[in-house]
CSV table of C-alpha atoms in Angstrom, one decimal:
chain,number,residue,atom,x,y,z
A,1,MET,CA,0.0,0.1,0.1
A,2,ASP,CA,1.2,3.2,-0.7
A,3,LYS,CA,1.8,5.6,2.1
A,4,ILE,CA,0.4,9.3,2.2
A,5,SER,CA,3.0,11.7,1.2
A,6,VAL,CA,2.6,14.5,3.4
A,7,PHE,CA,4.6,18.1,2.8
A,8,LEU,CA,5.1,20.4,6.4
A,9,VAL,CA,5.4,24.1,6.1
A,10,ASP,CA,5.7,26.0,9.3
A,11,ASP,CA,8.4,28.3,10.6
A,12,HIS,CA,8.9,26.6,13.6
A,13,GLU,CA,12.0,23.9,13.2
A,14,ILE,CA,11.1,22.0,16.8
A,15,PHE,CA,7.4,21.4,15.8
A,16,ARG,CA,8.4,20.3,12.5
A,17,ASN,CA,10.7,17.9,13.9
A,18,GLY,CA,7.6,16.8,16.6
A,19,LEU,CA,5.6,16.7,13.3
A,20,LYS,CA,7.8,14.6,11.5
A,21,GLN,CA,8.6,12.1,14.1
A,22,LEU,CA,4.5,11.6,14.5
A,23,ILE,CA,4.0,11.5,11.3
A,24,ASN,CA,6.6,9.0,10.6
A,25,SER,CA,5.7,6.7,13.2
A,26,GLU,CA,2.9,6.0,11.5
A,27,ALA,CA,2.5,2.9,9.0
A,28,ASP,CA,0.7,4.8,6.2
A,29,MET,CA,2.1,7.5,5.9
A,30,GLU,CA,5.2,10.0,5.6
A,31,VAL,CA,6.8,12.9,5.4
A,32,SER,CA,8.2,13.8,1.7
A,33,GLY,CA,9.5,17.4,2.4
A,34,GLU,CA,9.5,20.5,4.4
A,35,ALA,CA,9.5,24.1,4.6
A,36,SER,CA,9.8,27.3,7.3
A,37,THR,CA,8.0,29.9,4.8
A,38,GLY,CA,6.2,29.9,1.8
A,39,GLU,CA,8.5,31.3,-0.9
A,40,ASP,CA,10.6,27.9,0.0
A,41,ALA,CA,7.6,25.7,-0.4
A,42,LEU,CA,6.1,27.1,-3.3
A,43,HIS,CA,9.8,26.7,-4.6
A,44,SER,CA,10.0,23.0,-3.2
A,45,LEU,CA,6.8,22.0,-4.0
A,46,SER,CA,7.7,22.8,-7.9
A,47,ASN,CA,9.2,19.4,-7.6
A,48,VAL,CA,7.7,17.5,-5.2
A,49,GLN,CA,3.6,16.6,-5.7
A,50,PRO,CA,2.6,15.1,-2.4
A,51,ASP,CA,-0.7,13.9,-1.1
A,52,VAL,CA,-1.1,16.9,2.0
A,53,VAL,CA,0.1,19.7,2.4
A,54,ILE,CA,0.3,21.2,6.3
A,55,MET,CA,-0.3,24.7,6.4
A,56,ASP,CA,1.0,27.0,9.1
A,57,ILE,CA,-1.2,30.3,8.5
A,58,ARG,CA,1.4,32.9,10.2
A,59,MET,CA,4.7,32.7,8.7
A,60,PRO,CA,7.3,35.2,7.8
A,61,GLY,CA,7.4,36.6,4.3
A,62,ILE,CA,3.7,35.3,2.2
A,63,ASN,CA,1.5,34.0,5.0
A,64,GLY,CA,0.2,30.5,4.6
A,65,LEU,CA,-3.5,31.5,2.9
A,66,GLU,CA,-1.3,33.3,-0.1
A,67,THR,CA,1.1,30.8,-0.2
A,68,SER,CA,-1.8,27.8,-0.2
A,69,ALA,CA,-3.7,30.3,-2.8
A,70,ALA,CA,-0.5,30.4,-5.1
A,71,LEU,CA,0.2,26.7,-4.9
A,72,LEU,CA,-4.0,25.7,-5.1
A,73,LYS,CA,-3.5,27.9,-8.6
A,74,ALA,CA,-0.5,25.7,-9.7
A,75,SER,CA,-1.9,22.3,-8.1
A,76,PRO,CA,-5.6,22.5,-7.7
A,77,ARG,CA,-5.9,18.6,-6.5
A,78,THR,CA,-3.4,19.2,-3.8
A,79,HIS,CA,-5.2,18.6,-0.1
A,80,ILE,CA,-4.1,21.7,2.2
A,81,LEU,CA,-4.8,21.3,5.7
A,82,PHE,CA,-4.2,24.6,8.2
A,83,PHE,CA,-3.0,23.4,11.3
A,84,SER,CA,-3.2,26.6,13.3
A,85,LEU,CA,-2.9,28.6,16.9
A,86,PHE,CA,-5.7,30.8,15.6
A,87,ASP,CA,-9.4,30.2,15.2
A,88,GLU,CA,-10.6,33.9,14.5
A,89,PRO,CA,-13.1,33.5,12.2
A,90,ASP,CA,-11.5,35.9,9.2
A,91,TYR,CA,-8.9,33.0,9.1
A,92,VAL,CA,-11.0,30.2,8.8
A,93,ALA,CA,-13.3,31.6,6.3
A,94,ALA,CA,-10.7,32.6,4.3
A,95,ALA,CA,-9.1,29.5,4.4
A,96,LEU,CA,-12.1,27.7,3.3
A,97,GLU,CA,-12.7,30.2,0.5
A,98,MET,CA,-9.1,29.5,-1.1
A,99,GLY,CA,-10.1,25.9,-1.5
A,100,ALA,CA,-8.3,24.3,1.9
A,101,SER,CA,-9.4,20.9,3.0
A,102,GLY,CA,-9.3,21.3,6.4
A,103,TYR,CA,-8.4,23.4,9.4
A,104,ILE,CA,-7.4,22.5,13.1
A,105,LEU,CA,-5.9,24.0,16.4
A,106,LYS,CA,-2.6,23.2,16.9
A,107,ASP,CA,-3.6,21.9,20.6
A,108,THR,CA,-5.5,19.0,18.9
A,109,SER,CA,-5.0,15.8,20.1
A,110,ASN,CA,-2.8,13.1,18.3
A,111,LYS,CA,-5.7,11.7,16.9
A,112,ILE,CA,-7.2,14.1,15.8
A,113,PHE,CA,-4.3,15.5,13.9
A,114,LEU,CA,-3.8,12.1,12.1
A,115,ASN,CA,-6.9,11.1,11.2
A,116,ALA,CA,-7.4,14.7,9.9
A,117,ILE,CA,-4.8,14.1,7.1
A,118,ARG,CA,-6.3,10.6,6.1
A,119,THR,CA,-10.1,12.3,6.0
A,120,ILE,CA,-8.4,15.0,3.6
A,121,HIS,CA,-6.6,12.5,1.3
A,122,ASN,CA,-9.8,10.6,1.0
A,123,GLY,CA,-11.1,13.8,-0.9
A,124,LYS,CA,-13.4,14.7,2.3
A,125,TYR,CA,-13.4,18.1,4.6
A,126,TYR,CA,-11.8,18.1,8.2
A,127,PHE,CA,-12.9,21.1,10.1
A,128,ILE,CA,-13.5,20.7,13.8
A,129,GLY,CA,-14.8,22.4,17.4
A,130,GLU,CA,-15.3,26.0,17.1
A,131,VAL,CA,-13.9,25.8,14.0
A,132,SER,CA,-16.6,24.3,12.2
A,133,ASP,CA,-19.0,27.0,14.6
A,134,VAL,CA,-17.1,30.0,12.9
A,135,LEU,CA,-16.9,28.4,9.1
A,136,VAL,CA,-20.4,28.1,8.4
A,137,LYS,CA,-21.5,31.6,9.6
A,138,LYS,CA,-18.4,33.5,8.1
A,139,TYR,CA,-18.9,31.7,5.0
A,140,GLN,CA,-22.6,32.2,5.1
A,141,ALA,CA,-21.6,36.0,5.1
A,142,ALA,CA,-18.7,35.6,2.7
A,143,ARG,CA,-21.1,34.2,0.1
A,144,GLU,CA,-23.9,36.9,0.7
A,145,SER,CA,-21.3,39.6,-0.1
A,146,ALA,CA,-19.7,37.7,-3.1
A,147,ALA,CA,-22.2,39.0,-5.3
A,148,ASN,CA,-20.8,42.6,-5.8
A,149,PRO,CA,-17.1,42.5,-4.6
A,150,VAL,CA,-16.1,45.8,-5.8
A,151,ALA,CA,-19.1,47.3,-4.4
A,152,GLN,CA,-18.4,46.1,-1.3
A,153,ALA,CA,-14.2,46.9,-2.1
A,154,ALA,CA,-14.8,50.4,-2.1
A,155,ASP,CA,-16.2,50.9,1.7
A,156,VAL,CA,-13.3,49.5,2.9
A,157,SER,CA,-11.3,51.9,5.1
A,158,LEU,CA,-7.6,51.6,5.1
A,159,SER,CA,-5.3,52.9,8.1
A,160,ARG,CA,-2.9,55.5,6.8
A,161,ARG,CA,-0.1,52.7,8.3
A,162,GLU,CA,-2.2,49.8,5.7
A,163,GLU,CA,-2.1,52.1,3.1
A,164,GLN,CA,1.8,52.9,3.5
A,165,ILE,CA,2.2,49.3,3.9
A,166,ILE,CA,0.1,48.3,0.6
A,167,ARG,CA,2.5,51.1,-1.4
A,168,MET,CA,5.5,49.2,-0.5
A,169,VAL,CA,4.3,46.1,-1.5
A,170,ASN,CA,3.3,47.2,-4.7
A,171,ASN,CA,7.1,48.8,-4.8
A,172,GLY,CA,8.0,45.6,-4.3
A,173,LEU,CA,9.2,45.5,-0.9
A,174,ASN,CA,9.0,42.1,1.2
A,175,ASN,CA,7.9,42.1,4.9
A,176,LYS,CA,11.4,42.1,6.0
A,177,ASP,CA,12.3,45.5,3.9
A,178,ILE,CA,8.9,47.3,5.1
A,179,ALA,CA,9.8,46.3,8.6
A,180,GLU,CA,13.2,47.6,8.8
A,181,SER,CA,11.7,50.6,6.6
A,182,LEU,CA,9.3,51.3,9.5
A,183,GLY,CA,10.8,50.5,12.7
A,184,LEU,CA,8.6,47.6,13.3
A,185,SER,CA,8.1,44.0,13.6
A,186,ILE,CA,8.5,41.1,10.9
A,187,ARG,CA,5.2,39.7,13.1
A,188,THR,CA,4.0,43.5,12.8
A,189,ILE,CA,3.9,43.7,9.2
A,190,GLU,CA,2.6,40.2,9.0
A,191,ALA,CA,-0.6,41.2,11.1
A,192,HIS,CA,-1.0,44.3,8.8
A,193,ARG,CA,-1.5,42.1,5.9
A,194,MET,CA,-3.5,39.4,7.5
A,195,ASN,CA,-5.9,42.6,8.3
A,196,ILE,CA,-5.8,44.1,5.1
A,197,LEU,CA,-6.8,40.9,3.1
A,198,ARG,CA,-9.5,40.7,5.6
A,199,LYS,CA,-10.9,43.6,5.1
A,200,PHE,CA,-11.1,42.9,1.6
A,201,GLN,CA,-12.2,39.6,1.8
A,202,VAL,CA,-9.6,38.4,-0.4
A,203,ASN,CA,-6.7,35.7,-0.9
A,204,SER,CA,-3.3,37.7,-1.5
A,205,ILE,CA,-2.4,40.8,-1.5
A,206,GLU,CA,-2.0,41.4,-5.4
A,207,GLU,CA,-5.8,41.4,-5.3
A,208,VAL,CA,-6.0,44.2,-3.0
A,209,ILE,CA,-3.3,45.9,-5.3
A,210,GLU,CA,-4.7,45.3,-8.2
A,211,TYR,CA,-8.4,46.8,-6.6
A,212,CYS,CA,-6.2,49.8,-5.2
A,213,ARG,CA,-4.4,50.8,-8.6
A,214,ASN,CA,-8.0,51.1,-10.3
A,215,VAL,CA,-9.0,53.6,-7.6
A,216,ASN,CA,-5.5,55.8,-7.4
A,217,LEU,CA,-4.7,54.5,-3.9
A,218,LEU,CA,-1.3,54.1,-4.9
A,219,LYS,CA,-0.2,57.6,-5.5
A,220,GLU,CA,2.5,58.5,-3.2
A,221,GLU,CA,2.0,60.6,-0.4
């Protein structure tokens, strides 16, 4: 019997090592690769085609949602399981909207984690506990507002800092460059980017930039 091939994407090495040990101890699955950033994951996954990708949602550089959106665009049949510390409604809804097969929390049991891998490998979805409640409510709201996304985007209220970050991303700066330029931490920049995606209800910063270009929000101050 072929083993389930699992690829890990998480910026904490100790955590990845623990997952590898757990997964490789199972007779029906094995870890085929790993990455600590979204950029590294996309590079590696262009050559490796695992059955399941375990994806953290907050990482340096491009976040898990942006990484997954790019991955699914290149490989629509990939099964993505978000394994996160955060059960925030916007994260869960965004994960479902962009095509994830599951979303579980990092404080779950080993049994649930392994069951989630097997479930989504079989073509089903896996969302548990509080995540399930959040998912249903947010996804229903997202579907209702999806009919007129441009009009909705026009009502988005951005802070001056968020507008500044959008301009800097448009100018080709990555999270590290932006953090150094503004004297902020990379985590703070990641949080701003996640908030921007939440406000526009999109999965990638590129969609935000395209809209902002159309309405001349990218003009320098």
